[in-house]
mmCIF file of C-alpha atoms in Angstrom:
data_model
loop_
_atom_site.group_PDB
_atom_site.id
_atom_site.type_symbol
_atom_site.label_atom_id
_atom_site.label_comp_id
_atom_site.label_asym_id
_atom_site.label_seq_id
_atom_site.Cartn_x
_atom_site.Cartn_y
_atom_site.Cartn_z
ATOM 1 C CA MET X 1 0.000 0.000 0.000
ATOM 2 C CA ILE X 2 1.420 3.382 -0.978
ATOM 3 C CA ARG X 3 1.439 5.820 1.899
ATOM 4 C CA ASP X 4 2.318 9.478 1.915
ATOM 5 C CA VAL X 5 4.920 11.081 4.162
ATOM 6 C CA LEU X 6 2.459 12.279 6.786
ATOM 7 C CA GLU X 7 0.691 8.899 7.005
ATOM 8 C CA ILE X 8 4.011 7.116 7.501
ATOM 9 C CA ARG X 9 5.269 9.632 10.038
ATOM 10 C CA ASP X 10 2.041 9.618 12.049
ATOM 11 C CA ALA X 11 1.717 5.816 12.042
ATOM 12 C CA VAL X 12 5.341 5.324 13.112
ATOM 13 C CA ARG X 13 5.132 7.948 15.849
ATOM 14 C CA ALA X 14 1.874 6.396 17.133
ATOM 15 C CA GLY X 15 3.366 2.902 17.116
ATOM 16 C CA LYS X 16 0.922 1.611 14.481
ATOM 17 C CA LEU X 17 3.810 0.919 12.093
ATOM 18 C CA ARG X 18 7.423 0.134 12.848
ATOM 19 C CA ALA X 19 10.012 2.237 11.019
ATOM 20 C CA LEU X 20 11.866 -0.998 10.270
ATOM 21 C CA ASP X 21 8.811 -2.441 8.496
ATOM 22 C CA VAL X 22 8.402 0.753 6.454
ATOM 23 C CA ALA X 23 12.084 0.712 5.449
ATOM 24 C CA GLN X 24 11.986 -2.973 4.555
ATOM 25 C CA GLU X 25 8.885 -2.454 2.386
ATOM 26 C CA ALA X 26 10.584 0.447 0.578
ATOM 27 C CA LEU X 27 13.693 -1.699 0.075
ATOM 28 C CA ARG X 28 11.583 -4.606 -1.180
ATOM 29 C CA GLN X 29 9.883 -2.378 -3.733
ATOM 30 C CA LEU X 30 13.210 -0.943 -4.861
ATOM 31 C CA THR X 31 14.873 -4.318 -5.307
ATOM 32 C CA GLU X 32 11.817 -5.654 -7.107
ATOM 33 C CA VAL X 33 11.465 -2.929 -9.734
ATOM 34 C CA ASP X 34 14.956 -1.480 -10.026
ATOM 35 C CA PRO X 35 16.392 -4.173 -12.316
ATOM 36 C CA GLN X 36 13.867 -3.031 -14.930
ATOM 37 C CA LEU X 37 13.872 0.708 -14.167
ATOM 38 C CA ARG X 38 17.533 1.294 -13.252
ATOM 39 C CA ALA X 39 16.453 4.238 -11.115
ATOM 40 C CA THR X 40 19.005 3.675 -8.367
ATOM 41 C CA SER X 41 22.768 3.506 -8.333
ATOM 42 C CA GLN X 42 22.916 1.963 -4.835
ATOM 43 C CA ILE X 43 20.445 0.463 -2.402
ATOM 44 C CA PHE X 44 21.324 0.631 1.295
ATOM 45 C CA GLU X 45 19.639 -2.445 2.773
ATOM 46 C CA GLU X 46 21.778 -2.898 5.891
ATOM 47 C CA GLU X 47 22.225 0.780 6.707
ATOM 48 C CA ALA X 48 18.557 1.629 6.162
ATOM 49 C CA SER X 49 17.440 -1.279 8.339
ATOM 50 C CA ARG X 50 19.842 -0.246 11.102
ATOM 51 C CA LYS X 51 18.738 3.407 11.017
ATOM 52 C CA ALA X 52 15.051 2.452 10.965
ATOM 53 C CA ALA X 53 15.613 0.180 13.976
ATOM 54 C CA GLU X 54 17.193 3.164 15.771
ATOM 55 C CA VAL X 55 14.003 5.173 15.136
ATOM 56 C CA ASP X 56 11.965 2.313 16.611
ATOM 57 C CA GLN X 57 14.260 2.200 19.650
ATOM 58 C CA ARG X 58 13.785 5.942 20.253
ATOM 59 C CA ILE X 59 10.024 5.442 20.166
ATOM 60 C CA ALA X 60 10.277 2.477 22.565
ATOM 61 C CA ARG X 61 12.266 4.688 24.981
ATOM 62 C CA ARG X 62 9.551 7.347 24.623
ATOM 63 C CA GLU X 63 12.028 9.766 23.027
ATOM 64 C CA ASP X 64 11.006 12.083 20.209
ATOM 65 C CA PRO X 65 11.864 10.205 16.987
ATOM 66 C CA GLY X 66 11.761 13.399 14.932
ATOM 67 C CA PRO X 67 9.227 15.063 12.637
ATOM 68 C CA LEU X 68 9.947 12.610 9.779
ATOM 69 C CA ALA X 69 10.109 9.449 11.907
ATOM 70 C CA GLY X 70 10.548 6.396 9.711
ATOM 71 C CA VAL X 71 9.959 8.146 6.379
ATOM 72 C CA PRO X 72 12.161 6.534 3.707
ATOM 73 C CA PHE X 73 13.962 8.772 1.225
ATOM 74 C CA THR X 74 16.386 8.528 -1.667
ATOM 75 C CA VAL X 75 19.126 10.965 -2.574
ATOM 76 C CA LYS X 76 20.654 11.803 -5.944
ATOM 77 C CA ASP X 77 24.096 10.272 -6.450
ATOM 78 C CA ASN X 78 25.803 13.669 -6.607
ATOM 79 C CA ILE X 79 24.894 14.412 -2.984
ATOM 80 C CA CYS X 80 27.469 13.195 -0.463
ATOM 81 C CA THR X 81 26.611 10.451 1.984
ATOM 82 C CA ARG X 82 28.943 8.576 4.309
ATOM 83 C CA GLN X 83 27.193 5.369 3.374
ATOM 84 C CA GLY X 84 28.039 3.922 -0.011
ATOM 85 C CA THR X 85 29.830 5.869 -2.696
ATOM 86 C CA THR X 86 29.115 9.246 -4.246
ATOM 87 C CA THR X 87 29.765 8.823 -7.958
ATOM 88 C CA ALA X 88 27.774 11.609 -9.645
ATOM 89 C CA GLY X 89 27.047 8.972 -12.284
ATOM 90 C CA SER X 90 30.712 8.859 -13.355
ATOM 91 C CA ARG X 91 33.265 6.062 -13.586
ATOM 92 C CA ILE X 92 35.915 8.543 -12.437
ATOM 93 C CA LEU X 93 34.237 8.636 -9.006
ATOM 94 C CA ALA X 94 33.172 4.972 -8.930
ATOM 95 C CA THR X 95 35.034 4.320 -5.666
ATOM 96 C CA TYR X 96 34.742 7.752 -4.014
ATOM 97 C CA ARG X 97 33.526 7.559 -0.429
ATOM 98 C CA ALA X 98 32.534 10.907 1.059
ATOM 99 C CA PRO X 99 33.921 11.651 4.526
ATOM 100 C CA TYR X 100 30.681 13.410 5.540
ATOM 101 C CA ASP X 101 26.950 13.571 4.892
ATOM 102 C CA ALA X 102 25.701 16.570 2.933
ATOM 103 C CA THR X 103 23.690 18.992 5.070
ATOM 104 C CA VAL X 104 20.406 17.914 3.488
ATOM 105 C CA VAL X 105 21.079 14.246 4.301
ATOM 106 C CA ALA X 106 22.194 15.013 7.862
ATOM 107 C CA ARG X 107 19.088 17.122 8.488
ATOM 108 C CA LEU X 108 16.716 14.509 7.083
ATOM 109 C CA GLU X 109 18.306 11.796 9.202
ATOM 110 C CA ARG X 110 18.249 13.990 12.325
ATOM 111 C CA ALA X 111 14.521 14.405 11.649
ATOM 112 C CA GLY X 112 14.128 10.612 11.728
ATOM 113 C CA ALA X 113 13.979 9.955 7.971
ATOM 114 C CA VAL X 114 15.783 6.879 6.633
ATOM 115 C CA CYS X 115 17.941 6.942 3.483
ATOM 116 C CA VAL X 116 17.231 3.781 1.482
ATOM 117 C CA ALA X 117 19.074 4.445 -1.790
ATOM 118 C CA LYS X 118 20.983 6.754 -4.090
ATOM 119 C CA THR X 119 19.358 7.522 -7.414
ATOM 120 C CA ASN X 120 20.764 7.290 -10.920
ATOM 121 C CA MET X 121 21.754 10.421 -12.812
ATOM 122 C CA ASP X 122 23.483 11.685 -15.926
ATOM 123 C CA GLU X 123 27.239 11.904 -15.448
ATOM 124 C CA PHE X 124 27.965 15.008 -13.337
ATOM 125 C CA GLY X 125 24.373 16.166 -13.881
ATOM 126 C CA MET X 126 25.080 16.967 -17.528
ATOM 127 C CA GLY X 127 21.661 16.127 -18.919
ATOM 128 C CA SER X 128 18.160 15.317 -17.781
ATOM 129 C CA SER X 129 17.369 11.882 -19.201
ATOM 130 C CA THR X 130 20.035 9.633 -17.562
ATOM 131 C CA GLU X 131 21.029 8.558 -21.075
ATOM 132 C CA ASN X 132 24.532 9.667 -20.112
ATOM 133 C CA SER X 133 24.788 7.745 -16.845
ATOM 134 C CA ALA X 134 28.202 6.095 -17.081
ATOM 135 C CA LEU X 135 27.563 3.536 -14.345
ATOM 136 C CA VAL X 136 23.941 2.433 -14.474
ATOM 137 C CA GLY X 137 22.677 3.425 -17.912
ATOM 138 C CA PRO X 138 19.419 5.159 -18.757
ATOM 139 C CA THR X 139 16.518 4.986 -16.349
ATOM 140 C CA ARG X 140 13.383 3.532 -17.879
ATOM 141 C CA ASN X 141 9.969 5.153 -17.521
ATOM 142 C CA PRO X 142 7.691 2.892 -15.441
ATOM 143 C CA TRP X 143 4.570 4.388 -17.070
ATOM 144 C CA LYS X 144 5.441 3.271 -20.625
#
Protein backbone atom coordinates (compact mmCIF):
# COMPACT_ATOMS: atom_id res chain seq x y z
CA MET A 1 0.00 0.00 0.00
CA ILE A 2 1.42 3.38 -0.98
CA ARG A 3 1.44 5.82 1.90
CA ASP A 4 2.32 9.48 1.91
CA VAL A 5 4.92 11.08 4.16
CA LEU A 6 2.46 12.28 6.79
CA GLU A 7 0.69 8.90 7.01
CA ILE A 8 4.01 7.12 7.50
CA ARG A 9 5.27 9.63 10.04
CA ASP A 10 2.04 9.62 12.05
CA ALA A 11 1.72 5.82 12.04
CA VAL A 12 5.34 5.32 13.11
CA ARG A 13 5.13 7.95 15.85
CA ALA A 14 1.87 6.40 17.13
CA GLY A 15 3.37 2.90 17.12
CA LYS A 16 0.92 1.61 14.48
CA LEU A 17 3.81 0.92 12.09
CA ARG A 18 7.42 0.13 12.85
CA ALA A 19 10.01 2.24 11.02
CA LEU A 20 11.87 -1.00 10.27
CA ASP A 21 8.81 -2.44 8.50
CA VAL A 22 8.40 0.75 6.45
CA ALA A 23 12.08 0.71 5.45
CA GLN A 24 11.99 -2.97 4.55
CA GLU A 25 8.88 -2.45 2.39
CA ALA A 26 10.58 0.45 0.58
CA LEU A 27 13.69 -1.70 0.07
CA ARG A 28 11.58 -4.61 -1.18
CA GLN A 29 9.88 -2.38 -3.73
CA LEU A 30 13.21 -0.94 -4.86
CA THR A 31 14.87 -4.32 -5.31
CA GLU A 32 11.82 -5.65 -7.11
CA VAL A 33 11.46 -2.93 -9.73
CA ASP A 34 14.96 -1.48 -10.03
CA PRO A 35 16.39 -4.17 -12.32
CA GLN A 36 13.87 -3.03 -14.93
CA LEU A 37 13.87 0.71 -14.17
CA ARG A 38 17.53 1.29 -13.25
CA ALA A 39 16.45 4.24 -11.11
CA THR A 40 19.00 3.68 -8.37
CA SER A 41 22.77 3.51 -8.33
CA GLN A 42 22.92 1.96 -4.83
CA ILE A 43 20.45 0.46 -2.40
CA PHE A 44 21.32 0.63 1.30
CA GLU A 45 19.64 -2.45 2.77
CA GLU A 46 21.78 -2.90 5.89
CA GLU A 47 22.22 0.78 6.71
CA ALA A 48 18.56 1.63 6.16
CA SER A 49 17.44 -1.28 8.34
CA ARG A 50 19.84 -0.25 11.10
CA LYS A 51 18.74 3.41 11.02
CA ALA A 52 15.05 2.45 10.96
CA ALA A 53 15.61 0.18 13.98
CA GLU A 54 17.19 3.16 15.77
CA VAL A 55 14.00 5.17 15.14
CA ASP A 56 11.96 2.31 16.61
CA GLN A 57 14.26 2.20 19.65
CA ARG A 58 13.79 5.94 20.25
CA ILE A 59 10.02 5.44 20.17
CA ALA A 60 10.28 2.48 22.56
CA ARG A 61 12.27 4.69 24.98
CA ARG A 62 9.55 7.35 24.62
CA GLU A 63 12.03 9.77 23.03
CA ASP A 64 11.01 12.08 20.21
CA PRO A 65 11.86 10.20 16.99
CA GLY A 66 11.76 13.40 14.93
CA PRO A 67 9.23 15.06 12.64
CA LEU A 68 9.95 12.61 9.78
CA ALA A 69 10.11 9.45 11.91
CA GLY A 70 10.55 6.40 9.71
CA VAL A 71 9.96 8.15 6.38
CA PRO A 72 12.16 6.53 3.71
CA PHE A 73 13.96 8.77 1.23
CA THR A 74 16.39 8.53 -1.67
CA VAL A 75 19.13 10.97 -2.57
CA LYS A 76 20.65 11.80 -5.94
CA ASP A 77 24.10 10.27 -6.45
CA ASN A 78 25.80 13.67 -6.61
CA ILE A 79 24.89 14.41 -2.98
CA CYS A 80 27.47 13.19 -0.46
CA THR A 81 26.61 10.45 1.98
CA ARG A 82 28.94 8.58 4.31
CA GLN A 83 27.19 5.37 3.37
CA GLY A 84 28.04 3.92 -0.01
CA THR A 85 29.83 5.87 -2.70
CA THR A 86 29.11 9.25 -4.25
CA THR A 87 29.76 8.82 -7.96
CA ALA A 88 27.77 11.61 -9.65
CA GLY A 89 27.05 8.97 -12.28
CA SER A 90 30.71 8.86 -13.35
CA ARG A 91 33.26 6.06 -13.59
CA ILE A 92 35.91 8.54 -12.44
CA LEU A 93 34.24 8.64 -9.01
CA ALA A 94 33.17 4.97 -8.93
CA THR A 95 35.03 4.32 -5.67
CA TYR A 96 34.74 7.75 -4.01
CA ARG A 97 33.53 7.56 -0.43
CA ALA A 98 32.53 10.91 1.06
CA PRO A 99 33.92 11.65 4.53
CA TYR A 100 30.68 13.41 5.54
CA ASP A 101 26.95 13.57 4.89
CA ALA A 102 25.70 16.57 2.93
CA THR A 103 23.69 18.99 5.07
CA VAL A 104 20.41 17.91 3.49
CA VAL A 105 21.08 14.25 4.30
CA ALA A 106 22.19 15.01 7.86
CA ARG A 107 19.09 17.12 8.49
CA LEU A 108 16.72 14.51 7.08
CA GLU A 109 18.31 11.80 9.20
CA ARG A 110 18.25 13.99 12.32
CA ALA A 111 14.52 14.41 11.65
CA GLY A 112 14.13 10.61 11.73
CA ALA A 113 13.98 9.95 7.97
CA VAL A 114 15.78 6.88 6.63
CA CYS A 115 17.94 6.94 3.48
CA VAL A 116 17.23 3.78 1.48
CA ALA A 117 19.07 4.44 -1.79
CA LYS A 118 20.98 6.75 -4.09
CA THR A 119 19.36 7.52 -7.41
CA ASN A 120 20.76 7.29 -10.92
CA MET A 121 21.75 10.42 -12.81
CA ASP A 122 23.48 11.68 -15.93
CA GLU A 123 27.24 11.90 -15.45
CA PHE A 124 27.96 15.01 -13.34
CA GLY A 125 24.37 16.17 -13.88
CA MET A 126 25.08 16.97 -17.53
CA GLY A 127 21.66 16.13 -18.92
CA SER A 128 18.16 15.32 -17.78
CA SER A 129 17.37 11.88 -19.20
CA THR A 130 20.03 9.63 -17.56
CA GLU A 131 21.03 8.56 -21.07
CA ASN A 132 24.53 9.67 -20.11
CA SER A 133 24.79 7.74 -16.84
CA ALA A 134 28.20 6.10 -17.08
CA LEU A 135 27.56 3.54 -14.35
CA VAL A 136 23.94 2.43 -14.47
CA GLY A 137 22.68 3.43 -17.91
CA PRO A 138 19.42 5.16 -18.76
CA THR A 139 16.52 4.99 -16.35
CA ARG A 140 13.38 3.53 -17.88
CA ASN A 141 9.97 5.15 -17.52
CA PRO A 142 7.69 2.89 -15.44
CA TRP A 143 4.57 4.39 -17.07
CA LYS A 144 5.44 3.27 -20.62
